[in-house]
mmCIF file of C-alpha atoms in Angstrom:
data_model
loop_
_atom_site.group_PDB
_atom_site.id
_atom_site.type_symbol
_atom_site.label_atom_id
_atom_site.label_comp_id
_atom_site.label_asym_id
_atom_site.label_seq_id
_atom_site.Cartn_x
_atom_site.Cartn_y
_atom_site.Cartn_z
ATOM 1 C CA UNK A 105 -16.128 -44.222 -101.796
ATOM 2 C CA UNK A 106 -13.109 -43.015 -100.600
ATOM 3 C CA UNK A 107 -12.808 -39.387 -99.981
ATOM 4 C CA UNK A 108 -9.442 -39.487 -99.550
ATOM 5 C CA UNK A 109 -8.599 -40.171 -103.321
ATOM 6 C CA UNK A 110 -8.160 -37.774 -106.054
ATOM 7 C CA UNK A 111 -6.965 -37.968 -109.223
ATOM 8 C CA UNK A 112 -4.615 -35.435 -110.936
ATOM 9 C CA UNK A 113 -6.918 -34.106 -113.417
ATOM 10 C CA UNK A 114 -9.488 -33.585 -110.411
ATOM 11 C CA UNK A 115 -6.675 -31.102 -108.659
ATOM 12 C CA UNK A 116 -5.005 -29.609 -111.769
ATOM 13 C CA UNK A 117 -9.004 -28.824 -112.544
ATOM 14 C CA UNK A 118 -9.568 -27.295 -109.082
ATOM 15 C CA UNK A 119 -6.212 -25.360 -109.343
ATOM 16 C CA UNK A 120 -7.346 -24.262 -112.151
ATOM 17 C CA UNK A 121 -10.723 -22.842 -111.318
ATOM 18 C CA UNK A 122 -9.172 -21.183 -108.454
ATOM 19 C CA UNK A 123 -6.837 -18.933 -110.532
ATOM 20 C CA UNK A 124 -9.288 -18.382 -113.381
ATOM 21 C CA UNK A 125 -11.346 -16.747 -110.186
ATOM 22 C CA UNK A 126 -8.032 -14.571 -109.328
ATOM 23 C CA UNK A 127 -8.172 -14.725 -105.216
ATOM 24 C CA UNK A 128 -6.477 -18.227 -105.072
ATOM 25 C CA UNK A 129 -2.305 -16.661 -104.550
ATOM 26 C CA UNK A 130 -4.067 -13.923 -102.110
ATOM 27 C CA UNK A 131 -6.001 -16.383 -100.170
ATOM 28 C CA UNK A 132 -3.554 -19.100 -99.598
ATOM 29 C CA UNK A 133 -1.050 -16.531 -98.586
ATOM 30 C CA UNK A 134 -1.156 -15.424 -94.825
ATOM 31 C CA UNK A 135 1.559 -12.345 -94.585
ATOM 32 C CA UNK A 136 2.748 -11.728 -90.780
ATOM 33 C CA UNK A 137 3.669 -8.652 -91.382
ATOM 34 C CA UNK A 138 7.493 -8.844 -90.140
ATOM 35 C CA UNK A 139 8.391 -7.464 -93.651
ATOM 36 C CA UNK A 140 11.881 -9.246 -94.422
ATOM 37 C CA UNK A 141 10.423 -12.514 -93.032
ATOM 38 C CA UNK A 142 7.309 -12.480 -95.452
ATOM 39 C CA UNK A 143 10.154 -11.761 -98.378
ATOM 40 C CA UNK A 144 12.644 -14.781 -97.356
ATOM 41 C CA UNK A 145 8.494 -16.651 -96.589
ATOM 42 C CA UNK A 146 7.609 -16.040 -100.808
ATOM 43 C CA UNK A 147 4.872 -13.754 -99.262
ATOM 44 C CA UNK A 148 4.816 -14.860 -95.929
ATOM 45 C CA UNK A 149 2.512 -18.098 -94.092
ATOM 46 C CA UNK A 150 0.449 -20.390 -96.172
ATOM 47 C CA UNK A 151 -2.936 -22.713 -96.268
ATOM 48 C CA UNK A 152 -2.285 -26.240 -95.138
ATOM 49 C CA UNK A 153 1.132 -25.317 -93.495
ATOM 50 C CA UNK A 154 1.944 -26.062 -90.331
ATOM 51 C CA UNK A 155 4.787 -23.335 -88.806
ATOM 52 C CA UNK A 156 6.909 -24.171 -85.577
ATOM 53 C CA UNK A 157 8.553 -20.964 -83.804
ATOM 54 C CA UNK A 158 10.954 -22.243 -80.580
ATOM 55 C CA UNK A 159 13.479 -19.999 -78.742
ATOM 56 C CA UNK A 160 14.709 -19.686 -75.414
ATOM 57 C CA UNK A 161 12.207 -19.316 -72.420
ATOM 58 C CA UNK A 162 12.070 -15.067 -71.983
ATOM 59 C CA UNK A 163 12.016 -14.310 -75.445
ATOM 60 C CA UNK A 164 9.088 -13.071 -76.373
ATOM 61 C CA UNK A 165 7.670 -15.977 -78.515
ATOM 62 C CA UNK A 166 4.052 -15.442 -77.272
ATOM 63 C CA UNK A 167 4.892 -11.625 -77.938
ATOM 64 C CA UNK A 168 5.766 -12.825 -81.557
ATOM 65 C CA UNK A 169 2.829 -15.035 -82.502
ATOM 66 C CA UNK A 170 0.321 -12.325 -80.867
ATOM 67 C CA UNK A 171 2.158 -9.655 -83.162
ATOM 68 C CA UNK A 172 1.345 -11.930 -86.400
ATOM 69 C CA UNK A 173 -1.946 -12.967 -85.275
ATOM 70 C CA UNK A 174 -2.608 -9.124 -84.390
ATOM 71 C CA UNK A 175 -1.468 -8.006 -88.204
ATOM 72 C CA UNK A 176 -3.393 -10.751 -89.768
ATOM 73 C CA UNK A 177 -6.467 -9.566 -87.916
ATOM 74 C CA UNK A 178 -5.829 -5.667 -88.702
ATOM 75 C CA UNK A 179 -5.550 -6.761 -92.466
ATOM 76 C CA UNK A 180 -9.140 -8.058 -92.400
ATOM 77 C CA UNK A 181 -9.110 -12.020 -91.931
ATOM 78 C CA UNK A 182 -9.785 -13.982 -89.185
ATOM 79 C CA UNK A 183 -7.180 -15.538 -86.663
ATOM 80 C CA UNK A 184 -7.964 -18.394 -83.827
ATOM 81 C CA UNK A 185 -5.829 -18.124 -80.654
ATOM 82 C CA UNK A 186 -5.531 -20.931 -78.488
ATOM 83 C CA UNK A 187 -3.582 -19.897 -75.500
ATOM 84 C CA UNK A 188 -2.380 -22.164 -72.679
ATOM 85 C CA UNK A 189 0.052 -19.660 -71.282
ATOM 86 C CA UNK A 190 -2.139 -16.834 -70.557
ATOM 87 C CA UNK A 191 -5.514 -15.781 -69.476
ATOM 88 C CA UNK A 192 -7.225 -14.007 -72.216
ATOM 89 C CA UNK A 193 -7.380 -10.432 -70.730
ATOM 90 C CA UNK A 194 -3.542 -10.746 -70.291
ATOM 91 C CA UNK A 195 -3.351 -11.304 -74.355
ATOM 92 C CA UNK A 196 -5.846 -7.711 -74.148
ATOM 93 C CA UNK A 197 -3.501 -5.854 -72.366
ATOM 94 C CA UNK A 198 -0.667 -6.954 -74.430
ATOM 95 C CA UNK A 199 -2.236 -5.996 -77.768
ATOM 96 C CA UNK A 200 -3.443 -2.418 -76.492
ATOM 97 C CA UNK A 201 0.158 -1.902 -75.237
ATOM 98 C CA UNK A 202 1.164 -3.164 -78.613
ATOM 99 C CA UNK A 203 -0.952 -0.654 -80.691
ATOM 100 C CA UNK A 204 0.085 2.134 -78.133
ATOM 101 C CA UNK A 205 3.622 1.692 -78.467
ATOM 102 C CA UNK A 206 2.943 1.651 -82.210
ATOM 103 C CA UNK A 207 1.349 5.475 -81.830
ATOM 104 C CA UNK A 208 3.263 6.514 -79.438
ATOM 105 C CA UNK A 209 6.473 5.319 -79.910
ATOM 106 C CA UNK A 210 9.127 5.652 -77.113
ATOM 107 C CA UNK A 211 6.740 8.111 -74.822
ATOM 108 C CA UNK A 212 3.577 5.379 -75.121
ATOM 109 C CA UNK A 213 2.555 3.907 -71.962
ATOM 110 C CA UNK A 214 3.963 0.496 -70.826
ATOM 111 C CA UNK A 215 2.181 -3.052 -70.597
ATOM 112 C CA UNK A 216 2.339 -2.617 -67.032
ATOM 113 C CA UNK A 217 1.256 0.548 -66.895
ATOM 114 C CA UNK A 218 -1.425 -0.213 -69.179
ATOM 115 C CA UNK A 219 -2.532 -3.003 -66.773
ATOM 116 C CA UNK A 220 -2.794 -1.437 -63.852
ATOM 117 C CA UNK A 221 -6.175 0.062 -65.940
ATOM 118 C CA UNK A 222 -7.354 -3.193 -66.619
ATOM 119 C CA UNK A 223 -7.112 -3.671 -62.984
ATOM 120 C CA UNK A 224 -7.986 -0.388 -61.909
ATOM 121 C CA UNK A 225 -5.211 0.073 -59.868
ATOM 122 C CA UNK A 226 -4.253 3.276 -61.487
ATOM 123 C CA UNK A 227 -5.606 5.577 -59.213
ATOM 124 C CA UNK A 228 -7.992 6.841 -61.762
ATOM 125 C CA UNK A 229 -11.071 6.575 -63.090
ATOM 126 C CA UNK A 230 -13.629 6.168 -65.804
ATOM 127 C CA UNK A 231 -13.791 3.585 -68.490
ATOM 128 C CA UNK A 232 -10.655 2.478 -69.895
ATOM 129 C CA UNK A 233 -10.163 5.238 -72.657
ATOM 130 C CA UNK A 234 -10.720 7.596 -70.097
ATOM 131 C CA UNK A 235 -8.247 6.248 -67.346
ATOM 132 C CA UNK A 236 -5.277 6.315 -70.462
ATOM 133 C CA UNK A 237 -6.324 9.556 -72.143
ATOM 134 C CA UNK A 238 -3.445 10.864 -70.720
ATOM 135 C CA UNK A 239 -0.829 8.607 -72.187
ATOM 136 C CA UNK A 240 0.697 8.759 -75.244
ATOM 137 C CA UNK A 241 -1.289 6.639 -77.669
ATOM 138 C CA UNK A 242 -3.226 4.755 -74.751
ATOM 139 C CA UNK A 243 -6.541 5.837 -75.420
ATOM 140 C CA UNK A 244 -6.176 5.110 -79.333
ATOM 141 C CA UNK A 245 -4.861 1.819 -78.614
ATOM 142 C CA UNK A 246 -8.348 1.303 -77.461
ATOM 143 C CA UNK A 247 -10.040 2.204 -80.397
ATOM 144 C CA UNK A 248 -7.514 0.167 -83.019
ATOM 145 C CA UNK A 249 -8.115 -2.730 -80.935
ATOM 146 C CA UNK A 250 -11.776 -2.814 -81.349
ATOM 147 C CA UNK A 251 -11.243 -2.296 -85.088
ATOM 148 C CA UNK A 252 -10.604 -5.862 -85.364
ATOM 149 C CA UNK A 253 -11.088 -7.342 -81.832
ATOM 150 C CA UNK A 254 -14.423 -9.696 -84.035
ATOM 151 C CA UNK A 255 -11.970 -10.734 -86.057
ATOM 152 C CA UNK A 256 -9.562 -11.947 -83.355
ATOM 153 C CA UNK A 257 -10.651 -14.922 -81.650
ATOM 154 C CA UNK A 258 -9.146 -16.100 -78.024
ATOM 155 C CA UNK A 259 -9.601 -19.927 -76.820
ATOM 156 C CA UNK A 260 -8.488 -19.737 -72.976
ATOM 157 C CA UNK A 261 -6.841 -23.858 -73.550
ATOM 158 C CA UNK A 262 -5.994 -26.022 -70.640
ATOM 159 C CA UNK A 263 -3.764 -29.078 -71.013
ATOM 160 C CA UNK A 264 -6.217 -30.943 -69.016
ATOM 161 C CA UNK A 265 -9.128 -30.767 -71.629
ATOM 162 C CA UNK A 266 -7.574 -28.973 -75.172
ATOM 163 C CA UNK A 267 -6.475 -31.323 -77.164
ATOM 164 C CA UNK A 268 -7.009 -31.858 -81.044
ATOM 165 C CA UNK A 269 -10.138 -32.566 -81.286
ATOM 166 C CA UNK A 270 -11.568 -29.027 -79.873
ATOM 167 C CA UNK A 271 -8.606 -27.383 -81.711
ATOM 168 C CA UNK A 272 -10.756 -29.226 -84.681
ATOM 169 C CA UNK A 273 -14.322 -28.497 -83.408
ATOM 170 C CA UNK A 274 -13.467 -24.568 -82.722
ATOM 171 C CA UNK A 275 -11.621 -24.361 -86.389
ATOM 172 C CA UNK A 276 -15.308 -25.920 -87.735
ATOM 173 C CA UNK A 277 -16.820 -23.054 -85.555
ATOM 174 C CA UNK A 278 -15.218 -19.932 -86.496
ATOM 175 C CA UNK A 279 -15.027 -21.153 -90.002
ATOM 176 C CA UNK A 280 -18.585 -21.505 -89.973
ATOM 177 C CA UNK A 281 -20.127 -18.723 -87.900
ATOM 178 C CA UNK A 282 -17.273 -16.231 -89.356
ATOM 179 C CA UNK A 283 -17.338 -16.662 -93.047
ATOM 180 C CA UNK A 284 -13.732 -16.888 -93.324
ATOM 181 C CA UNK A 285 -10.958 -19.565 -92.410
ATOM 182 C CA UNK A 286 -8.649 -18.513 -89.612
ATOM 183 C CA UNK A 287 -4.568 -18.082 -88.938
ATOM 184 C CA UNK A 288 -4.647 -21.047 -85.987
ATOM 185 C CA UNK A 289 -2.207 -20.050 -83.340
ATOM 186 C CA UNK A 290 -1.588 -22.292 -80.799
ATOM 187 C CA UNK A 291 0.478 -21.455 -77.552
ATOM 188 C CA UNK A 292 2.147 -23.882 -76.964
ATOM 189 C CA UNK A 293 2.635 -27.455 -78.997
ATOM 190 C CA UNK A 294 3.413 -29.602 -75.704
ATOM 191 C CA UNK A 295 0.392 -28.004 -73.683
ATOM 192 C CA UNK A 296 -2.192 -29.750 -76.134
ATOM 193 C CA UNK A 297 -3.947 -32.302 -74.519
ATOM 194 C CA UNK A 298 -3.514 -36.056 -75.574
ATOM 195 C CA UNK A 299 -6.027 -38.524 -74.380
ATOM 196 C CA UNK A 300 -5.472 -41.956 -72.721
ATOM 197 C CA UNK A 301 -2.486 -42.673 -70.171
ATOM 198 C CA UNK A 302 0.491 -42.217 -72.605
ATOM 199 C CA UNK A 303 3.598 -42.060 -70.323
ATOM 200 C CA UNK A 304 6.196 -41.003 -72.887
ATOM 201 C CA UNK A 305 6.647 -37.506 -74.226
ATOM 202 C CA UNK A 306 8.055 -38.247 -77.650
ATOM 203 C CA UNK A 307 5.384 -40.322 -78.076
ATOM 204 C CA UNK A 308 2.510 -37.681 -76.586
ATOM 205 C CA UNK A 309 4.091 -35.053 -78.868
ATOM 206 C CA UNK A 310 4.140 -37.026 -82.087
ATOM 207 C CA UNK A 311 0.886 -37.401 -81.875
ATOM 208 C CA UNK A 312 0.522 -33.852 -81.247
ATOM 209 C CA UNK A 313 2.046 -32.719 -84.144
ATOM 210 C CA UNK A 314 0.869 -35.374 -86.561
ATOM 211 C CA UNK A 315 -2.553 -34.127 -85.425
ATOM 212 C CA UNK A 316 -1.496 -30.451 -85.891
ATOM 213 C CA UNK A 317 -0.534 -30.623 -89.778
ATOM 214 C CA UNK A 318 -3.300 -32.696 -90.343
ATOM 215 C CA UNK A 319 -5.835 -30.233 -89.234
ATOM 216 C CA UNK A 320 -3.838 -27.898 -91.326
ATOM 217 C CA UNK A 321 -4.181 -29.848 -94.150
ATOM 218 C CA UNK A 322 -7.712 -31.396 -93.924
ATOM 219 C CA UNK A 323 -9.294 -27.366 -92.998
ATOM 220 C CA UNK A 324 -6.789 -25.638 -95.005
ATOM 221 C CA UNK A 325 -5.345 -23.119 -93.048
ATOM 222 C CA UNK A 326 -2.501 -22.251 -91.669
ATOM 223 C CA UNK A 327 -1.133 -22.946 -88.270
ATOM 224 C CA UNK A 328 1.232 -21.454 -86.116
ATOM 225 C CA UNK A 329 2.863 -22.854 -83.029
ATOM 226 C CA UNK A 330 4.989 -22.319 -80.420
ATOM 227 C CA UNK A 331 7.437 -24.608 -79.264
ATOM 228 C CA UNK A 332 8.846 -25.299 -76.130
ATOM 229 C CA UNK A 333 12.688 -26.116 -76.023
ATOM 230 C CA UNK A 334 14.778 -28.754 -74.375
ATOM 231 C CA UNK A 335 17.129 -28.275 -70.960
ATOM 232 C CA UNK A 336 19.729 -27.566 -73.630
ATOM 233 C CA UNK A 337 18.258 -25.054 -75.710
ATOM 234 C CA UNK A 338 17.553 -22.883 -72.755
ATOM 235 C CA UNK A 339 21.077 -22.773 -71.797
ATOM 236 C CA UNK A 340 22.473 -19.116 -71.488
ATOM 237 C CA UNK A 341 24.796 -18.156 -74.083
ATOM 238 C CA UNK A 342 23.469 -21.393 -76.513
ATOM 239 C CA UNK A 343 22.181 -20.958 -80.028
ATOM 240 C CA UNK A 344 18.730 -22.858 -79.468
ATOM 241 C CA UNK A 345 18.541 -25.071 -83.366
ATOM 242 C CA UNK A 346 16.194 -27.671 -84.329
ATOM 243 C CA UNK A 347 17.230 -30.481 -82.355
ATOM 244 C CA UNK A 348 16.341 -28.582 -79.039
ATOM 245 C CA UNK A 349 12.690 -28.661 -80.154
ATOM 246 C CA UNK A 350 11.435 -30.505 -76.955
ATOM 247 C CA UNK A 351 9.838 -33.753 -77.606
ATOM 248 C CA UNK A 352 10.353 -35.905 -80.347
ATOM 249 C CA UNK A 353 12.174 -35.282 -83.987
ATOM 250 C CA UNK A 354 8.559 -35.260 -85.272
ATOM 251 C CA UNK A 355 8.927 -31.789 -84.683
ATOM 252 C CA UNK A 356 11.416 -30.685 -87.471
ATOM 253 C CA UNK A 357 10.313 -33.637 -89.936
ATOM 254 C CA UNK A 358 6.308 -32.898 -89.928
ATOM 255 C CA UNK A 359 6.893 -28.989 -89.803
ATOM 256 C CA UNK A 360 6.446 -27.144 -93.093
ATOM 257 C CA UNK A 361 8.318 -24.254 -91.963
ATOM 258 C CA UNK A 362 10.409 -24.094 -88.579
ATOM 259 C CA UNK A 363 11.635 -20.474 -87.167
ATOM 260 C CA UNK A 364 13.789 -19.744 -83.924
ATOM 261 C CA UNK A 365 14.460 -16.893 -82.321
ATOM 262 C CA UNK A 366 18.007 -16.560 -80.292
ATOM 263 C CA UNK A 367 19.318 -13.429 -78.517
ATOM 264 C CA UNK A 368 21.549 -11.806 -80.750
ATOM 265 C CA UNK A 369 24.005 -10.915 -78.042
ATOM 266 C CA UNK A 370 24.139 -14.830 -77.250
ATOM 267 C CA UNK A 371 24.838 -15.908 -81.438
ATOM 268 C CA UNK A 372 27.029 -13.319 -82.219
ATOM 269 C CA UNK A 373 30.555 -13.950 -82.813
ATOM 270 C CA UNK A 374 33.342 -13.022 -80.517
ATOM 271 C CA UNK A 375 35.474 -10.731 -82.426
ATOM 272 C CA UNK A 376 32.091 -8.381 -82.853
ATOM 273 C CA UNK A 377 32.179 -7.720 -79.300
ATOM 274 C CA UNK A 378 35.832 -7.661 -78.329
ATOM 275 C CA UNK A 379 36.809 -4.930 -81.039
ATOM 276 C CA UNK A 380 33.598 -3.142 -80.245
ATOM 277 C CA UNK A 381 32.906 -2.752 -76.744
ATOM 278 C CA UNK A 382 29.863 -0.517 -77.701
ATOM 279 C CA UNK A 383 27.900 -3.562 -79.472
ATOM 280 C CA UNK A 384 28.071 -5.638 -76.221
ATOM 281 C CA UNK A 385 24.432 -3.417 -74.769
ATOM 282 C CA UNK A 386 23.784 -2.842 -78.671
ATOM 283 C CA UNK A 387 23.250 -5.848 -79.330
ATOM 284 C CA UNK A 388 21.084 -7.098 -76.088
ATOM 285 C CA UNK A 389 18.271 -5.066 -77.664
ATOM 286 C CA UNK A 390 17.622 -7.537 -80.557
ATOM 287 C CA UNK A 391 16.259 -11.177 -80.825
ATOM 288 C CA UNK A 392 17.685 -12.689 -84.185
ATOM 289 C CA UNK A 393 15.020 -14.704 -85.949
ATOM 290 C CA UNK A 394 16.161 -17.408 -88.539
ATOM 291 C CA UNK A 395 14.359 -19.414 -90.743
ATOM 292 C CA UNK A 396 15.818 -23.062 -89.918
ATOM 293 C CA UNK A 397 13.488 -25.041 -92.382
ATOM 294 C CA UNK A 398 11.018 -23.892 -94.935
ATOM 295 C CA UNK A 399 9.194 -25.588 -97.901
ATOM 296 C CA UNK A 400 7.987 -22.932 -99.970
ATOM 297 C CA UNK A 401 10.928 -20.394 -99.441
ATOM 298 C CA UNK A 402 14.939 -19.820 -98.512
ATOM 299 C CA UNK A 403 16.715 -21.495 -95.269
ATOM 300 C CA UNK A 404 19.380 -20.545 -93.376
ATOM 301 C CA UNK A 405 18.143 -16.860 -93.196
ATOM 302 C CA UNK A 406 19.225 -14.991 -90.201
ATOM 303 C CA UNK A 407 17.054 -11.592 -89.421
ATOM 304 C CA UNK A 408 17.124 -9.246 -86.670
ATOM 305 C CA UNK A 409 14.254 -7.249 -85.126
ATOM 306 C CA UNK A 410 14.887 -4.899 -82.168
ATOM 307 C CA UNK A 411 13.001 -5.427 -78.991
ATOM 308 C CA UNK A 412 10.386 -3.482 -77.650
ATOM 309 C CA UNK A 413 9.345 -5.752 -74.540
ATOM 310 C CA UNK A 414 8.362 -2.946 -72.347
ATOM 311 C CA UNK A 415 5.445 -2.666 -74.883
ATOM 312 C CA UNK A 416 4.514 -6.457 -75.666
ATOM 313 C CA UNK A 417 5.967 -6.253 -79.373
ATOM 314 C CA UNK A 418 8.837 -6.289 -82.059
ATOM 315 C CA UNK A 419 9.972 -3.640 -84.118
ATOM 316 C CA UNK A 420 8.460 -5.091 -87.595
ATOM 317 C CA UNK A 421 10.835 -3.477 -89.873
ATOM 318 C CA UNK A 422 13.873 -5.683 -89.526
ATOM 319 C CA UNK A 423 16.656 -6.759 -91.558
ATOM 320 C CA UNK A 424 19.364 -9.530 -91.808
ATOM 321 C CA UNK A 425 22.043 -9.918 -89.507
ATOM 322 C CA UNK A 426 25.276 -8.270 -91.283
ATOM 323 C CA UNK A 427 27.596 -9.896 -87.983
ATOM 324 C CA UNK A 428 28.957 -13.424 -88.061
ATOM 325 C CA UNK A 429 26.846 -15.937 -85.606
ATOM 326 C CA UNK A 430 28.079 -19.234 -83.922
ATOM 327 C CA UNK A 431 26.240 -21.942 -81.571
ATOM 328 C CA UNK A 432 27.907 -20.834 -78.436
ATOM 329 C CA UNK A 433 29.098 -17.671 -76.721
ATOM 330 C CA UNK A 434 32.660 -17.533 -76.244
ATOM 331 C CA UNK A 435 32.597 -13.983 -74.885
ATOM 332 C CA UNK A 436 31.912 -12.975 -70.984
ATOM 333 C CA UNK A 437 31.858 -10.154 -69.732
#
């Protein structure tokens, strides 16, 4: 028998069952927790979805995705990490600086001061609470991290040996040994590992992504990934869109949802900075994040969120951009 098939009454029956038990709008629904992005989302990620964020190298994509996978975690379900950037006690550091900053605002201690305890090269010493009790928020960044540090699970990937079947076989796992299905964030798309001596990359990353909204559809969860741009999209001054998705158009056409970030100061129309000197450093501090393609919500949404890179996050609380944007700067300083 074929698995594969269904008929309608079997899913208007299951869709049924699932609301008559009341969790089936909750548990398909992932929230980031970037508040006007899970409004302009209808609530925010979903099941079976596969979600594309690109942007220009330096812009704190990784910074983004661990900030959703961080508030997914803190809300009580499950996220899988596969990271191909960074080793895993890097991600640590980053998501203590995160919770710091979020306690101590301003005055909370920076990712790189917050390393140097990790490596104890702080001049200090004692365990790690101990060598940041003396920080704003440092030492209670500690403690909100193990709140939900078993519910955040890291996969140090290689793109010599992660490809989609262990993205598959460590979905199985968590699902299986956690109780719950996770938020899959992978970091990035073109690192993932496809077998056999395939020469081109539009054809390598295809494959990829075909693979990636499969396993988002055959386990039912959602699944976040980065996305590496093309030599034009990382051009200074550029508004990165779809078509610098590096790769293949497979990108944009198999993605339920596809979100770039830009720097606002790069977007932003000319007369907002000639007329108003004071915007030109104003605006530097914000990334503008815009919803390029979605399935279940709005497109062409353009939100800002100010920049807190000296502490490995985002302000969440953002809002949409009031200022007219265009592809290309045609302001220089």
């Amino acid at each position: 028998m074929d698995l594969s098939l269904e008929t309608l009454t079997g899913v208007l029956e299951q869709a049924d069952y699932r609301v008559r038990a009341g969790s089936h709008a909750e548990a398909r629904v992932w929230p980031t927790g970037f508040d006007i992005l899970d409004v302009n989302l209808s609530g925010g990620l979903r099941s079976g979805e596969l979600v594309l964020l690109g942007g220009p190298q330096g812009l704190g994509k990784t910074t983004w995705v661990m900030q959703v996978a961080r508030n997914v975690a803190r809300s009580g379900r499950v996220v899988l990490v596969f990271s191909f950037e960074h080793d895993l006690q890097t991600l640590l550091v980053r998501l203590v600086a995160l919770e710091a900053g979020r306690l101590g605002g301003p005055d909370a201690p920076s990712t790189s001061r917050i390393r140097q305890s990790f490596e104890g090269a702080d001049g200090l010493t004692g365990s790690l609470a101990e060598r940041l009790s003396g920080t704003d928020g440092g030492a209670k960044a500690i403690e909100v991290v193990q709140e939900y540090a078993d519910r955040l699970v890291l996969h140090r990937s290689t793109g010599s040996k992660t490809g989609l079947d262990a993205i598959r076989a460590a979905i199985v796992k968590v699902t299986e040994e956690i109780g719950q299905q996770p938020l899959v964030v992978v970091d990035y798309l073109q690192k993932i590992h496809v077998p056999g001596n395939v020469p081109e990359e539009s054809e390598r990353i295809t494959t990829v992504v075909e693979g990636l909204k499969d396993l988002a559809l055959d386990n039912d969860v959602p699944i976040l990934a980065v996305v590496a741009s093309d030599k034009e999209g990382i051009q200074a001054g550029k508004r990165m869109r779809v078509n610098n998705l590096r790769g293949s158009s497979s990108l944009a056409y198999e993605a339920d949802t596809v979100l770039l970030l830009n720097h606002k100061y790069d977007v932003v129309a000319r007369h907002h900075l000639v007329y108003n000197m004071g915007n030109v450093e104003r605006f530097k501090h914000y990334a503008v994040l815009s919803i390029e393609k979605s399935r279940t919500g709005k497109t062409g949404i353009d939100m800002e969120f100010y920049k807190r890179f000296d502490q490995s996050r985002f302000e969440s609380e953002g809002r949409i951009v009031s200022e007219q944007l265009v592809d290309e700067r045609v302001f220089t300083e």
